[in-house]
Tab-separated table of C-alpha atoms and ligand atoms in Angstrom:
chain	number	residue	atom	x	y	z
A	1000	MET	CA	0.000	0.000	0.000
A	1001	ARG	CA	1.331	3.415	-0.977
A	1002	ILE	CA	0.094	6.425	0.941
A	1003	LEU	CA	-0.413	9.528	-1.178
A	1004	ASN	CA	-1.538	12.951	0.002
A	1005	THR	CA	-4.002	14.504	-2.449
A	1006	ASP	CA	-2.074	17.794	-2.162
A	1007	ILE	CA	0.347	16.371	-4.721
A	1008	ILE	CA	-2.514	15.919	-7.158
A	1009	LYS	CA	-3.587	19.541	-6.734
A	1010	ASN	CA	-0.100	20.756	-7.635
A	1011	ALA	CA	0.117	18.424	-10.602
A	1012	VAL	CA	-3.263	19.551	-11.979
A	1013	GLU	CA	-2.327	23.221	-11.621
A	1014	LYS	CA	0.842	22.685	-13.645
A	1015	MET	CA	-0.833	20.522	-16.271
A	1016	CYS	CA	-3.603	23.059	-16.952
A	1017	ILE	CA	-1.011	25.705	-17.736
A	1018	GLU	CA	1.248	23.467	-19.799
A	1019	ALA	CA	-1.622	22.000	-21.822
A	1020	SER	CA	-2.881	25.482	-22.680
A	1021	TYR	CA	0.529	26.849	-23.705
A	1022	LYS	CA	1.959	23.895	-25.515
A	1023	ILE	CA	0.136	21.884	-28.141
A	1024	PRO	CA	1.678	18.384	-27.904
A	1025	GLU	CA	4.449	17.644	-30.408
A	1026	ASN	CA	2.618	14.711	-31.964
A	1027	ILE	CA	-0.325	17.033	-32.674
A	1028	VAL	CA	1.846	19.731	-34.256
A	1029	ARG	CA	3.389	16.934	-36.361
A	1030	CYS	CA	-0.105	16.371	-37.798
A	1031	TYR	CA	-0.145	19.992	-38.994
A	1032	TYR	CA	3.171	19.477	-40.806
A	1033	ASP	CA	1.998	16.191	-42.325
A	1034	ALA	CA	-1.208	17.838	-43.549
A	1035	LEU	CA	0.800	20.618	-45.164
A	1036	LYS	CA	2.478	17.981	-47.363
A	1037	ILE	CA	-0.759	16.556	-48.722
A	1038	GLU	CA	-3.163	19.526	-48.706
A	1039	GLU	CA	-4.125	20.653	-52.211
A	1040	SER	CA	-5.669	24.057	-51.464
A	1041	PRO	CA	-3.195	26.968	-51.340
A	1042	LEU	CA	-5.453	28.833	-48.902
A	1043	ALA	CA	-5.700	25.807	-46.580
A	1044	LYS	CA	-1.905	25.500	-46.724
A	1045	GLN	CA	-1.586	29.123	-45.689
A	1046	ILE	CA	-3.908	28.404	-42.752
A	1047	LEU	CA	-1.990	25.269	-41.705
A	1048	GLY	CA	1.144	27.423	-41.753
A	1049	GLN	CA	-0.567	29.844	-39.361
A	1050	LEU	CA	-1.442	26.971	-37.033
A	1051	ILE	CA	2.194	25.859	-36.917
A	1052	GLU	CA	3.395	29.408	-36.313
A	1053	ASN	CA	0.734	29.891	-33.656
A	1054	ALA	CA	1.658	26.695	-31.790
A	1055	ASN	CA	5.347	27.600	-31.823
A	1056	TYR	CA	4.711	31.192	-30.795
A	1057	ALA	CA	2.450	30.187	-27.896
A	1058	ALA	CA	4.892	27.581	-26.599
A	1059	SER	CA	7.939	29.837	-26.762
A	1060	ASN	CA	6.172	32.885	-25.293
A	1061	ASN	CA	4.246	31.053	-22.575
A	1062	VAL	CA	0.796	32.158	-23.669
A	1063	PRO	CA	-2.269	30.014	-24.391
A	1064	SER	CA	-2.389	28.839	-28.011
A	1065	CYS	CA	-6.132	29.561	-28.114
A	1066	GLN	CA	-8.174	32.064	-26.097
A	1067	ASP	CA	-10.718	29.351	-25.376
A	1068	THR	CA	-8.772	27.466	-22.746
A	1069	GLY	CA	-11.780	25.250	-22.318
A	1070	MET	CA	-13.637	23.449	-19.613
A	1071	VAL	CA	-11.240	21.016	-17.946
A	1072	VAL	CA	-11.831	17.293	-18.347
A	1073	VAL	CA	-9.734	15.160	-15.997
A	1074	PHE	CA	-9.190	11.436	-16.393
A	1075	LEU	CA	-7.893	9.885	-13.216
A	1076	LYS	CA	-6.621	6.319	-13.078
A	1077	ILE	CA	-5.972	5.263	-9.526
A	1078	GLY	CA	-3.790	2.264	-8.701
A	1079	ARG	CA	-5.493	-0.279	-6.471
A	1080	GLU	CA	-2.534	-0.168	-4.090
A	1081	VAL	CA	-2.775	3.591	-3.533
A	1082	PHE	CA	-4.259	4.911	-0.315
A	1083	LEU	CA	-5.278	8.551	-0.672
A	1084	THR	CA	-5.051	10.821	2.369
A	1085	GLY	CA	-5.747	14.518	2.866
A	1086	LYS	CA	-8.659	16.494	1.428
A	1087	PRO	CA	-11.160	14.832	-0.958
A	1088	ILE	CA	-9.571	14.264	-4.328
A	1089	GLU	CA	-12.318	16.080	-6.308
A	1090	ASP	CA	-11.745	19.203	-4.220
A	1091	MET	CA	-8.018	19.046	-4.785
A	1092	ILE	CA	-8.446	18.676	-8.533
A	1093	ASN	CA	-10.743	21.694	-8.594
A	1094	GLU	CA	-8.327	23.712	-6.459
A	1095	GLY	CA	-5.573	22.769	-8.886
A	1096	VAL	CA	-7.676	23.925	-11.847
A	1097	ALA	CA	-8.541	27.233	-10.138
A	1098	LEU	CA	-4.872	27.915	-9.345
A	1099	GLY	CA	-3.701	26.980	-12.825
A	1100	TYR	CA	-6.249	29.225	-14.545
A	1101	GLU	CA	-5.414	32.138	-12.262
A	1102	LYS	CA	-1.641	31.869	-12.384
A	1103	GLY	CA	-1.435	30.936	-16.045
A	1104	TRP	CA	-3.599	33.863	-17.287
A	1105	LEU	CA	-6.027	31.383	-18.812
A	1106	ARG	CA	-9.569	32.359	-19.709
A	1107	LYS	CA	-12.198	31.280	-17.224
A	1108	SER	CA	-15.103	30.042	-19.276
A	1109	VAL	CA	-17.234	28.016	-16.856
A	1110	VAL	CA	-20.682	29.252	-15.813
A	1111	SER	CA	-22.595	27.950	-12.805
A	1112	HIS	CA	-26.098	26.807	-13.665
A	1113	PRO	CA	-26.507	26.244	-17.431
A	1114	LEU	CA	-29.648	28.394	-17.430
A	1115	GLU	CA	-28.434	31.075	-15.030
A	1116	ARG	CA	-24.978	31.342	-16.618
A	1117	ILE	CA	-22.988	33.144	-13.941
A	1118	ASN	CA	-19.247	32.770	-14.463
A	1119	THR	CA	-17.802	30.817	-11.536
A	1120	GLY	CA	-14.656	32.930	-11.827
A	1121	THR	CA	-12.344	29.951	-11.338
A	1122	ASN	CA	-12.997	27.793	-14.401
A	1123	THR	CA	-14.247	25.128	-11.996
A	1124	PRO	CA	-15.751	22.640	-11.558
A	1125	ALA	CA	-13.809	20.305	-13.784
A	1126	VAL	CA	-15.447	17.227	-15.277
A	1127	ILE	CA	-13.737	14.285	-13.576
A	1128	HIS	CA	-13.717	10.633	-14.641
A	1129	PHE	CA	-12.351	7.936	-12.332
A	1130	GLU	CA	-10.984	4.521	-13.174
A	1131	PHE	CA	-9.045	1.887	-11.257
A	1132	ILE	CA	-5.862	0.289	-12.524
A	1133	ASP	CA	-3.349	-2.208	-11.155
A	1134	GLY	CA	-0.305	-1.029	-9.222
A	1135	ASP	CA	0.547	1.838	-6.894
A	1136	LYS	CA	0.544	4.808	-9.236
A	1137	VAL	CA	-1.966	7.527	-10.084
A	1138	GLU	CA	-2.216	8.543	-13.741
A	1139	ILE	CA	-3.711	11.961	-14.406
A	1140	THR	CA	-4.726	13.336	-17.782
A	1141	VAL	CA	-5.867	16.920	-18.102
A	1142	MET	CA	-7.739	17.917	-21.244
A	1143	PRO	CA	-8.913	21.539	-21.582
A	1144	LYS	CA	-11.814	21.195	-24.013
A	1145	GLY	CA	-12.831	24.152	-26.159
A	1146	PHE	CA	-16.513	24.504	-26.918
A	1147	GLY	CA	-16.320	25.543	-30.566
A	1148	SER	CA	-15.784	21.866	-31.240
A	1149	GLU	CA	-17.557	20.399	-28.201
A	1150	ASN	CA	-20.746	22.142	-29.350
A	1151	MET	CA	-20.664	20.215	-32.629
A	1152	SER	CA	-20.460	16.800	-30.975
A	1153	ALA	CA	-23.443	14.473	-31.388
A	1154	PHE	CA	-25.005	11.254	-30.267
A	1155	ALA	CA	-27.508	8.872	-31.811
A	1156	MET	CA	-29.264	5.696	-30.839
A	1157	LEU	CA	-29.288	3.900	-34.173
A	1158	LYS	CA	-31.156	0.720	-34.911
A	1159	PRO	CA	-29.060	-2.447	-35.105
A	1160	SER	CA	-30.283	-2.843	-38.695
A	1161	ASP	CA	-28.741	0.549	-39.600
A	1162	GLY	CA	-25.401	-1.263	-39.369
A	1163	ILE	CA	-22.076	0.130	-40.467
A	1164	GLU	CA	-23.750	2.190	-43.197
A	1165	GLY	CA	-25.887	3.969	-40.620
A	1166	VAL	CA	-22.886	4.560	-38.389
A	1167	ARG	CA	-20.862	6.031	-41.255
A	1168	ASN	CA	-23.696	8.271	-42.390
A	1169	PHE	CA	-24.317	9.625	-38.908
A	1170	ILE	CA	-20.632	10.453	-38.453
A	1171	LEU	CA	-20.466	12.052	-41.881
A	1172	ASP	CA	-23.567	14.160	-41.175
A	1173	THR	CA	-22.103	15.273	-37.864
A	1174	VAL	CA	-18.820	16.384	-39.436
A	1175	GLU	CA	-20.655	18.105	-42.294
A	1176	LYS	CA	-22.794	20.001	-39.807
A	1177	ALA	CA	-19.730	20.940	-37.761
A	1178	GLY	CA	-18.203	22.348	-40.954
A	1179	PRO	CA	-16.181	25.489	-40.268
A	1180	ASN	CA	-17.568	26.002	-36.751
A	1181	ALA	CA	-15.412	23.432	-34.993
A	1182	CYS	CA	-12.046	24.749	-36.251
A	1183	PRO	CA	-11.055	21.967	-38.638
A	1184	PRO	CA	-8.872	20.021	-39.345
A	1185	LEU	CA	-10.431	17.907	-36.634
A	1186	PHE	CA	-9.728	14.942	-34.447
A	1187	ILE	CA	-12.785	12.719	-34.237
A	1188	GLY	CA	-13.478	10.436	-31.274
A	1189	ILE	CA	-16.112	7.772	-31.883
A	1190	GLY	CA	-17.774	5.759	-29.127
A	1191	LEU	CA	-19.608	2.744	-30.419
A	1192	GLY	CA	-21.864	0.567	-28.265
A	1193	GLY	CA	-22.488	0.311	-24.530
A	1194	THR	CA	-25.294	2.550	-23.275
A	1195	ALA	CA	-25.897	6.211	-24.123
A	1196	GLU	CA	-23.482	7.611	-21.530
A	1197	LYS	CA	-20.931	4.852	-22.082
A	1198	ALA	CA	-20.721	5.648	-25.792
A	1199	MET	CA	-20.268	9.359	-25.089
A	1200	LEU	CA	-17.490	8.690	-22.588
A	1201	LEU	CA	-15.750	6.311	-24.999
A	1202	SER	CA	-15.821	8.996	-27.684
A	1203	LYS	CA	-14.094	11.468	-25.389
A	1204	LYS	CA	-11.498	8.914	-24.262
A	1205	ALA	CA	-10.848	7.983	-27.876
A	1206	LEU	CA	-9.499	11.503	-28.448
A	1207	LEU	CA	-6.604	10.796	-26.114
A	1208	ARG	CA	-5.075	8.194	-28.398
A	1209	ASN	CA	-1.844	9.128	-30.177
A	1210	PRO	CA	-2.436	10.229	-33.771
A	1211	GLY	CA	-1.559	7.545	-36.289
A	1212	TYR	CA	-2.262	4.665	-33.898
A	1213	ARG	CA	-5.065	2.366	-34.969
A	1214	SER	CA	-7.431	0.488	-32.717
A	1215	THR	CA	-6.287	-3.003	-31.760
A	1216	ILE	CA	-9.757	-4.294	-32.701
A	1217	LYS	CA	-9.652	-5.124	-36.400
A	1218	LYS	CA	-13.189	-3.998	-37.190
A	1219	ASP	CA	-12.675	-0.646	-35.440
A	1220	ALA	CA	-9.315	-0.105	-37.111
A	1221	GLU	CA	-10.915	-0.695	-40.512
A	1222	LEU	CA	-13.711	1.724	-39.721
A	1223	GLU	CA	-11.150	4.344	-38.666
A	1224	LEU	CA	-9.344	4.103	-42.001
A	1225	GLN	CA	-12.588	4.241	-43.976
A	1226	LEU	CA	-13.753	7.285	-42.046
A	1227	ILE	CA	-10.464	9.180	-42.422
A	1228	ASP	CA	-10.704	8.636	-46.142
A	1229	LEU	CA	-14.396	9.508	-46.373
A	1230	LEU	CA	-14.269	12.623	-44.186
A	1231	ASN	CA	-11.261	13.990	-46.058
A	1232	GLN	CA	-13.282	13.806	-49.247
A	1233	THR	CA	-15.945	16.182	-47.935
A	1234	GLY	CA	-13.903	19.157	-49.128
A	1235	ILE	CA	-14.400	21.117	-45.891
A	1236	GLY	CA	-10.662	21.631	-45.303
A	1237	ALA	CA	-8.753	23.730	-42.766
A	1238	THR	CA	-11.114	26.255	-41.129
A	1239	GLY	CA	-13.794	25.179	-43.609
A	1240	THR	CA	-12.556	27.266	-46.529
A	1241	GLY	CA	-12.153	24.198	-48.730
A	1242	GLY	CA	-9.427	21.587	-48.832
A	1243	THR	CA	-8.412	17.974	-48.776
A	1244	VAL	CA	-7.540	17.665	-45.080
A	1245	THR	CA	-10.683	17.908	-42.963
A	1246	VAL	CA	-9.684	15.412	-40.272
A	1247	PHE	CA	-6.229	14.657	-38.935
A	1248	ASP	CA	-7.376	11.400	-37.432
A	1249	VAL	CA	-10.371	9.322	-36.354
A	1250	PHE	CA	-10.301	7.076	-33.286
A	1251	VAL	CA	-12.962	4.450	-32.643
A	1252	GLU	CA	-13.528	2.855	-29.242
A	1253	SER	CA	-16.190	0.179	-28.962
A	1254	TYR	CA	-17.954	-1.735	-26.195
A	1255	PRO	CA	-20.498	-4.561	-26.139
A	1256	THR	CA	-24.077	-3.336	-26.328
A	1257	HIS	CA	-27.693	-4.514	-26.003
A	1258	ILE	CA	-29.481	-6.684	-28.596
A	1259	ALA	CA	-31.851	-3.790	-29.325
A	1260	GLY	CA	-29.379	-0.931	-29.707
A	1261	LEU	CA	-26.546	0.646	-31.669
A	1262	PRO	CA	-25.376	3.751	-29.779
A	1263	VAL	CA	-22.958	6.024	-31.655
A	1264	ALA	CA	-21.265	9.019	-30.082
A	1265	VAL	CA	-19.137	11.518	-31.964
A	1266	ASN	CA	-16.918	13.798	-29.913
A	1267	ILE	CA	-15.254	16.423	-32.024
A	1268	CYS	CA	-12.000	18.119	-31.162
A	1269	CYS	CA	-10.524	21.032	-33.052
A	1270	HIS	CA	-6.933	21.148	-34.266
A	1271	ALA	CA	-6.022	22.563	-30.825
A	1272	MET	CA	-6.042	19.064	-29.332
A	1273	ARG	CA	-4.573	19.885	-25.947
A	1274	HIS	CA	-3.855	17.411	-23.204
A	1275	LYS	CA	-1.194	16.648	-20.666
A	1276	GLU	CA	-0.448	13.424	-18.780
A	1277	THR	CA	1.403	12.809	-15.528
A	1278	VAL	CA	2.075	9.667	-13.529
A	1279	ILE	CA	2.494	10.086	-9.785
B	1362	MET	CA	-0.577	34.433	-51.434
B	1363	ASN	CA	-1.505	37.970	-52.425
B	1364	GLU	CA	-3.106	39.896	-49.649
B	1365	LYS	CA	-5.374	42.846	-50.076
B	1366	ARG	CA	-5.024	45.673	-47.593
B	1367	LEU	CA	-7.967	47.217	-45.852
B	1368	VAL	CA	-7.175	50.419	-43.975
B	1369	TYR	CA	-9.410	52.409	-41.601
B	1370	PRO	CA	-11.484	54.463	-42.158
B	1371	TRP	CA	-12.859	52.042	-44.735
B	1372	THR	CA	-15.458	53.196	-47.218
B	1373	ARG	CA	-18.577	51.387	-48.380
B	1374	LYS	CA	-16.795	50.892	-51.685
B	1375	ASP	CA	-13.825	49.201	-49.933
B	1376	VAL	CA	-16.262	46.768	-48.388
B	1377	THR	CA	-18.327	46.048	-51.477
B	1378	SER	CA	-15.170	45.423	-53.505
B	1379	LEU	CA	-14.121	42.569	-51.168
B	1380	LYS	CA	-14.456	39.189	-52.855
B	1381	SER	CA	-15.221	35.869	-51.244
B	1382	GLY	CA	-11.971	33.862	-50.968
B	1383	GLU	CA	-9.668	36.880	-50.760
B	1384	SER	CA	-7.024	37.150	-48.036
B	1385	VAL	CA	-7.049	40.553	-46.383
B	1386	LEU	CA	-4.724	42.369	-43.985
B	1387	ILE	CA	-6.697	44.783	-41.847
B	1388	THR	CA	-5.309	47.903	-40.215
B	1389	GLY	CA	-7.516	50.125	-38.096
B	1390	THR	CA	-10.295	50.124	-35.553
B	1391	LEU	CA	-12.348	47.039	-34.722
B	1392	TYR	CA	-14.961	46.631	-32.010
B	1393	MET	CA	-14.706	43.369	-30.112
B	1394	ALA	CA	-17.928	41.774	-28.877
B	1395	ARG	CA	-19.367	38.310	-28.394
B	1396	ASP	CA	-22.548	36.733	-26.976
B	1397	ALA	CA	-23.258	38.739	-23.831
B	1398	ALA	CA	-22.190	42.105	-25.289
B	1399	HIS	CA	-24.430	41.540	-28.310
B	1400	ALA	CA	-27.402	40.764	-26.092
B	1401	ARG	CA	-26.778	43.916	-24.016
B	1402	MET	CA	-26.172	46.169	-27.024
B	1403	THR	CA	-29.414	45.009	-28.580
B	1404	ASP	CA	-31.290	45.630	-25.334
B	1405	GLU	CA	-29.794	49.098	-25.128
B	1406	PHE	CA	-30.863	49.852	-28.680
B	1407	MET	CA	-34.393	48.642	-27.999
B	1408	THR	CA	-34.774	50.679	-24.830
B	1409	LYS	CA	-32.666	53.805	-25.487
B	1410	GLY	CA	-32.667	53.846	-29.268
B	1411	LYS	CA	-28.894	53.737	-29.607
B	1412	PHE	CA	-25.968	51.367	-29.386
B	1413	PRO	CA	-23.063	51.976	-26.981
B	1414	PHE	CA	-20.992	52.824	-30.083
B	1415	GLU	CA	-22.046	54.231	-33.430
B	1416	PRO	CA	-21.998	51.210	-35.791
B	1417	GLU	CA	-22.028	53.311	-38.984
B	1418	GLY	CA	-18.855	52.473	-40.923
B	1419	GLN	CA	-17.458	50.199	-38.215
B	1420	ALA	CA	-16.595	46.515	-37.921
B	1421	ILE	CA	-17.037	43.934	-35.166
B	1422	TYR	CA	-14.619	41.149	-34.288
B	1423	TYR	CA	-16.287	38.234	-32.457
B	1424	SER	CA	-13.849	37.255	-29.740
B	1425	GLY	CA	-13.479	36.895	-25.991
B	1426	PRO	CA	-9.783	37.221	-25.181
B	1427	ALA	CA	-7.838	35.404	-22.503
B	1428	PRO	CA	-6.621	37.736	-19.711
B	1429	ALA	CA	-3.622	39.905	-20.579
B	1430	PRO	CA	-0.472	38.669	-18.825
B	1431	PRO	CA	1.681	41.410	-17.244
B	1432	GLY	CA	3.283	43.626	-19.876
B	1433	LYS	CA	0.912	42.505	-22.649
B	1434	ILE	CA	-1.829	44.626	-24.214
B	1435	ILE	CA	-4.261	41.741	-24.503
B	1436	GLY	CA	-4.259	37.970	-24.067
B	1437	PRO	CA	-4.684	35.538	-26.959
B	1438	ALA	CA	-7.744	36.612	-28.938
B	1439	GLY	CA	-8.934	34.364	-31.736
B	1440	PRO	CA	-12.378	34.369	-33.318
B	1441	THR	CA	-15.353	32.678	-31.701
B	1442	THR	CA	-18.206	30.926	-33.536
B	1443	SER	CA	-20.201	33.645	-35.301
B	1444	GLY	CA	-23.483	31.756	-35.576
B	1445	ARG	CA	-24.300	32.586	-31.971
B	1446	MET	CA	-24.449	36.259	-32.937
B	1447	ASP	CA	-26.751	35.662	-35.929
B	1448	LYS	CA	-29.888	36.818	-34.226
B	1449	PHE	CA	-28.320	40.188	-33.333
B	1450	THR	CA	-26.500	40.841	-36.602
B	1451	PRO	CA	-29.147	42.112	-39.072
B	1452	LEU	CA	-30.057	44.989	-36.721
B	1453	LEU	CA	-26.426	46.112	-36.613
B	1454	LEU	CA	-26.056	45.863	-40.399
B	1455	GLU	CA	-29.279	47.874	-40.858
B	1456	ASN	CA	-27.679	50.496	-38.649
B	1457	GLY	CA	-24.582	50.859	-40.754
B	1458	LEU	CA	-22.127	48.228	-39.537
B	1459	TYR	CA	-19.770	47.426	-42.448
B	1460	PHE	CA	-18.366	43.981	-41.676
B	1461	MET	CA	-17.837	41.270	-39.095
B	1462	ILE	CA	-14.905	38.953	-38.402
B	1463	GLY	CA	-15.463	35.585	-36.741
B	1464	LYS	CA	-15.487	31.937	-37.688
B	1465	GLY	CA	-18.130	29.527	-38.928
B	1466	ASN	CA	-21.462	29.535	-40.726
B	1467	ARG	CA	-23.999	32.385	-40.793
B	1468	SER	CA	-27.763	32.059	-41.022
B	1469	SER	CA	-29.620	32.831	-44.225
B	1470	GLU	CA	-31.078	35.966	-42.556
B	1471	VAL	CA	-27.561	37.274	-41.930
B	1472	ILE	CA	-26.444	36.457	-45.469
B	1473	ASP	CA	-29.500	38.251	-46.888
B	1474	SER	CA	-28.770	41.259	-44.717
B	1475	ILE	CA	-25.102	41.296	-45.832
B	1476	VAL	CA	-26.231	41.387	-49.458
B	1477	LYS	CA	-28.982	43.916	-48.877
B	1478	ASN	CA	-26.763	46.345	-46.995
B	1479	GLY	CA	-23.546	45.932	-48.999
B	1480	CYS	CA	-21.530	44.371	-46.175
B	1481	ALA	CA	-19.079	41.485	-45.754
B	1482	TYR	CA	-18.303	38.628	-43.404
B	1483	MET	CA	-14.721	37.561	-42.855
B	1484	ALA	CA	-13.042	34.809	-40.873
B	1485	ALA	CA	-9.825	34.858	-38.926
B	1486	THR	CA	-8.105	31.525	-38.336
B	1487	GLY	CA	-9.892	29.845	-35.442
B	1488	GLY	CA	-7.446	28.684	-32.812
B	1489	ALA	CA	-4.578	30.892	-34.017
B	1490	ALA	CA	-5.294	33.171	-31.077
B	1491	ALA	CA	-1.756	33.754	-29.838
B	1492	LEU	CA	-0.666	34.751	-33.317
B	1493	LEU	CA	-3.668	37.007	-33.958
B	1494	SER	CA	-3.186	38.880	-30.702
B	1495	ARG	CA	0.197	40.081	-32.009
B	1496	SER	CA	-1.724	42.219	-34.513
B	1497	ILE	CA	-3.650	43.976	-31.746
B	1498	ILE	CA	-1.813	47.189	-30.963
B	1499	SER	CA	-4.192	48.733	-28.449
B	1500	GLN	CA	-7.444	47.953	-26.693
B	1501	GLU	CA	-9.839	49.713	-24.356
B	1502	ILE	CA	-13.126	48.681	-22.800
B	1503	VAL	CA	-16.042	50.698	-24.192
B	1504	SER	CA	-18.875	49.126	-22.201
B	1505	TYR	CA	-19.824	46.311	-19.837
B	1506	PRO	CA	-16.483	45.856	-18.014
B	1507	GLU	CA	-18.288	43.500	-15.623
B	1508	LEU	CA	-18.547	40.973	-18.456
B	1509	GLY	CA	-14.783	40.334	-18.278
B	1510	PRO	CA	-13.708	38.605	-21.514
B	1511	GLU	CA	-17.145	39.380	-22.939
B	1512	ALA	CA	-16.899	43.162	-22.436
B	1513	LEU	CA	-17.337	45.449	-25.443
B	1514	ARG	CA	-13.863	46.598	-26.499
B	1515	LYS	CA	-12.391	48.943	-29.051
B	1516	LEU	CA	-9.205	47.667	-30.665
B	1517	TYR	CA	-6.607	49.059	-32.984
B	1518	VAL	CA	-5.144	46.326	-35.173
B	1519	GLU	CA	-2.268	46.308	-37.612
B	1520	ASP	CA	-2.063	43.818	-40.494
B	1521	PHE	CA	-4.683	41.619	-38.896
B	1522	PRO	CA	-5.091	38.592	-41.236
B	1523	ALA	CA	-8.584	37.588	-42.322
B	1524	ILE	CA	-10.255	35.792	-45.215
B	1525	VAL	CA	-13.398	37.074	-46.910
B	1526	ILE	CA	-16.046	34.377	-46.522
B	1527	ILE	CA	-19.284	36.063	-47.602
B	1528	ASP	CA	-19.142	39.072	-49.894
B	1529	CYS	CA	-21.807	41.638	-50.747
B	1530	ASN	CA	-22.960	39.495	-53.673
B	1531	GLY	CA	-23.727	36.596	-51.366
B	1532	ASN	CA	-20.829	34.422	-52.554
B	1533	ASN	CA	-19.905	32.083	-49.724
B	1534	LEU	CA	-16.412	30.576	-49.497
B	1535	TYR	CA	-17.598	27.883	-47.072
B	1536	GLU	CA	-19.776	26.532	-49.857
B	1537	ASP	CA	-17.627	27.296	-52.872
B	1538	GLY	CA	-14.371	26.077	-51.290
B	1539	LYS	CA	-16.008	22.893	-50.142
B	1540	ARG	CA	-17.481	22.257	-53.570
B	1541	GLN	CA	-14.125	22.804	-55.223
B	1542	TYR	CA	-12.345	20.165	-53.129
B	1543	ARG	CA	-15.192	17.736	-52.630
B	1544	LYS	CA	-14.339	14.291	-53.919
B	1545	ILE	CA	-17.316	12.257	-52.910
B	1546	HIS	CA	-20.850	12.721	-53.823
B	1547	ILE	CA	-22.650	12.278	-50.624
B	1548	THR	CA	-25.366	13.790	-52.708
B	1549	ALA	CA	-26.862	10.355	-53.197
B	1550	ARG	CA	-28.660	10.913	-49.943
B	1551	GLU	CA	-29.159	14.611	-50.524
B	1552	ASP	CA	-30.739	13.832	-53.909
B	1553	ASN	CA	-32.965	11.374	-52.216
B	1554	ALA	CA	-34.048	14.008	-49.742
B	1555	VAL	CA	-34.845	16.361	-52.599
B	1556	LYS	CA	-36.841	13.749	-54.466
B	1557	ASN	CA	-38.683	12.608	-51.372
B	1558	PRO	CA	-38.904	15.749	-49.287
B	1559	ASN	CA	-41.213	14.157	-46.782
B	1560	LYS	CA	-39.051	11.153	-46.138
B	1561	ASN	CA	-36.442	11.560	-43.455
B	1562	THR	CA	-33.423	9.806	-44.882
B	1563	THR	CA	-30.892	10.518	-42.179
B	1564	GLY	CA	-29.877	7.861	-39.662
C	90	SF4	S1	-12.744	25.150	-31.373
C	90	SF4	FE1	-10.680	24.826	-30.549
C	90	SF4	S2	-9.287	26.048	-31.788
C	90	SF4	FE2	-11.394	26.730	-32.206
C	90	SF4	S3	-11.668	28.464	-30.817
C	90	SF4	FE3	-12.449	26.676	-29.759
C	90	SF4	S4	-10.703	25.852	-28.573
C	90	SF4	FE4	-9.897	27.306	-30.047
């Protein structure tokens, strides 16, 4: 048994919020460069160039790459041999977020009640997902999620008879509707199966996969490749002004489901795919 | 890429000569406002008969900046999704606003109003906020300071990069650009929808 004071988690979250907002991960920026090589539209190329310059400028000047520094999604994987002491872990995560957003000059975009809409002034609460893993470590992932793209996410309960065709069409419709609003080129997380909320959660988790890595499930990997190809033929392009790179990658995560259902969740992330991981 | 320059004070002719698809470098005054400021401005107009700034000949940039770190004029300030301002836009265009800068689709009412009033809609690169803020030379709050990042601001920008999306003839780069690079014809289903307008063909 390893004893861990939740104070450490607060400090880690504070740091990760700032780093994620300032520095777009290298493997994401690599996607921008790769797209530049295959994009056919001169205007889209000019825009991809701006994204590269923006990412570099933000990282070297310690400023957020985008003004929408998001609502914070935290994935916490807690080792079964860890014993947490100190204040409740949710509180410490939220304190970490509040500190990070204050000290890092990040925009606070969270409002209290969705219908009253009073800014909480701290960018809290975060959305926190817990999971248990083997061992004595705690893995924390912080993902500041912008709402230009979150707003274009969608969910459907398809009929089993809709099959792969129905799944493809729903995803295509969702990306077409997102169009220029979600700041393409996009990363697309797909959650297939489970129940309604399970599918949605899978689609968000899918976004954390490294670009270029295919699902280990053959059927899902095939669907990913088909979708990348299909979505890049829509012509939407970088920022929606027309082009041949509309998505950088598509990640499918699936789960067994009920005989009567075919849940499909599409979580859309803009090119500013920001996240930061730490193992404690 | 050849960029056109647009320098303040812009004339109606400057605006009507903008063409969908053109890259533009803007120098001059822009008002910055997003959701909450638009709602308040519209309220003010309805109750007092005037906006907190005179829209005639001006332009609005849809953005809510991150806080300015010490020594900086403004924090990163990229465009926000324009569609949320659609319901407030025609009134501003009727009252002389020349153009807007944001990102994303506009409603057909806004497009009609752009055409009718000889205006334009441009986009700045969404997400390139750190870069765009370098073009902002000065900023002051005009109204609603309590709204924080949503306050109404007056900016002076230099060589601010934007792309004309919708011009005064109603040409729309989001549609034309997409058509130009489209390689599939998902129109099979669209055609179907046209032929059978009452049949819902989506999944
Ligand atoms: S969708 Fe992403 S890149 Fe676009 S404004 Fe929002 S956070 Fe920034």
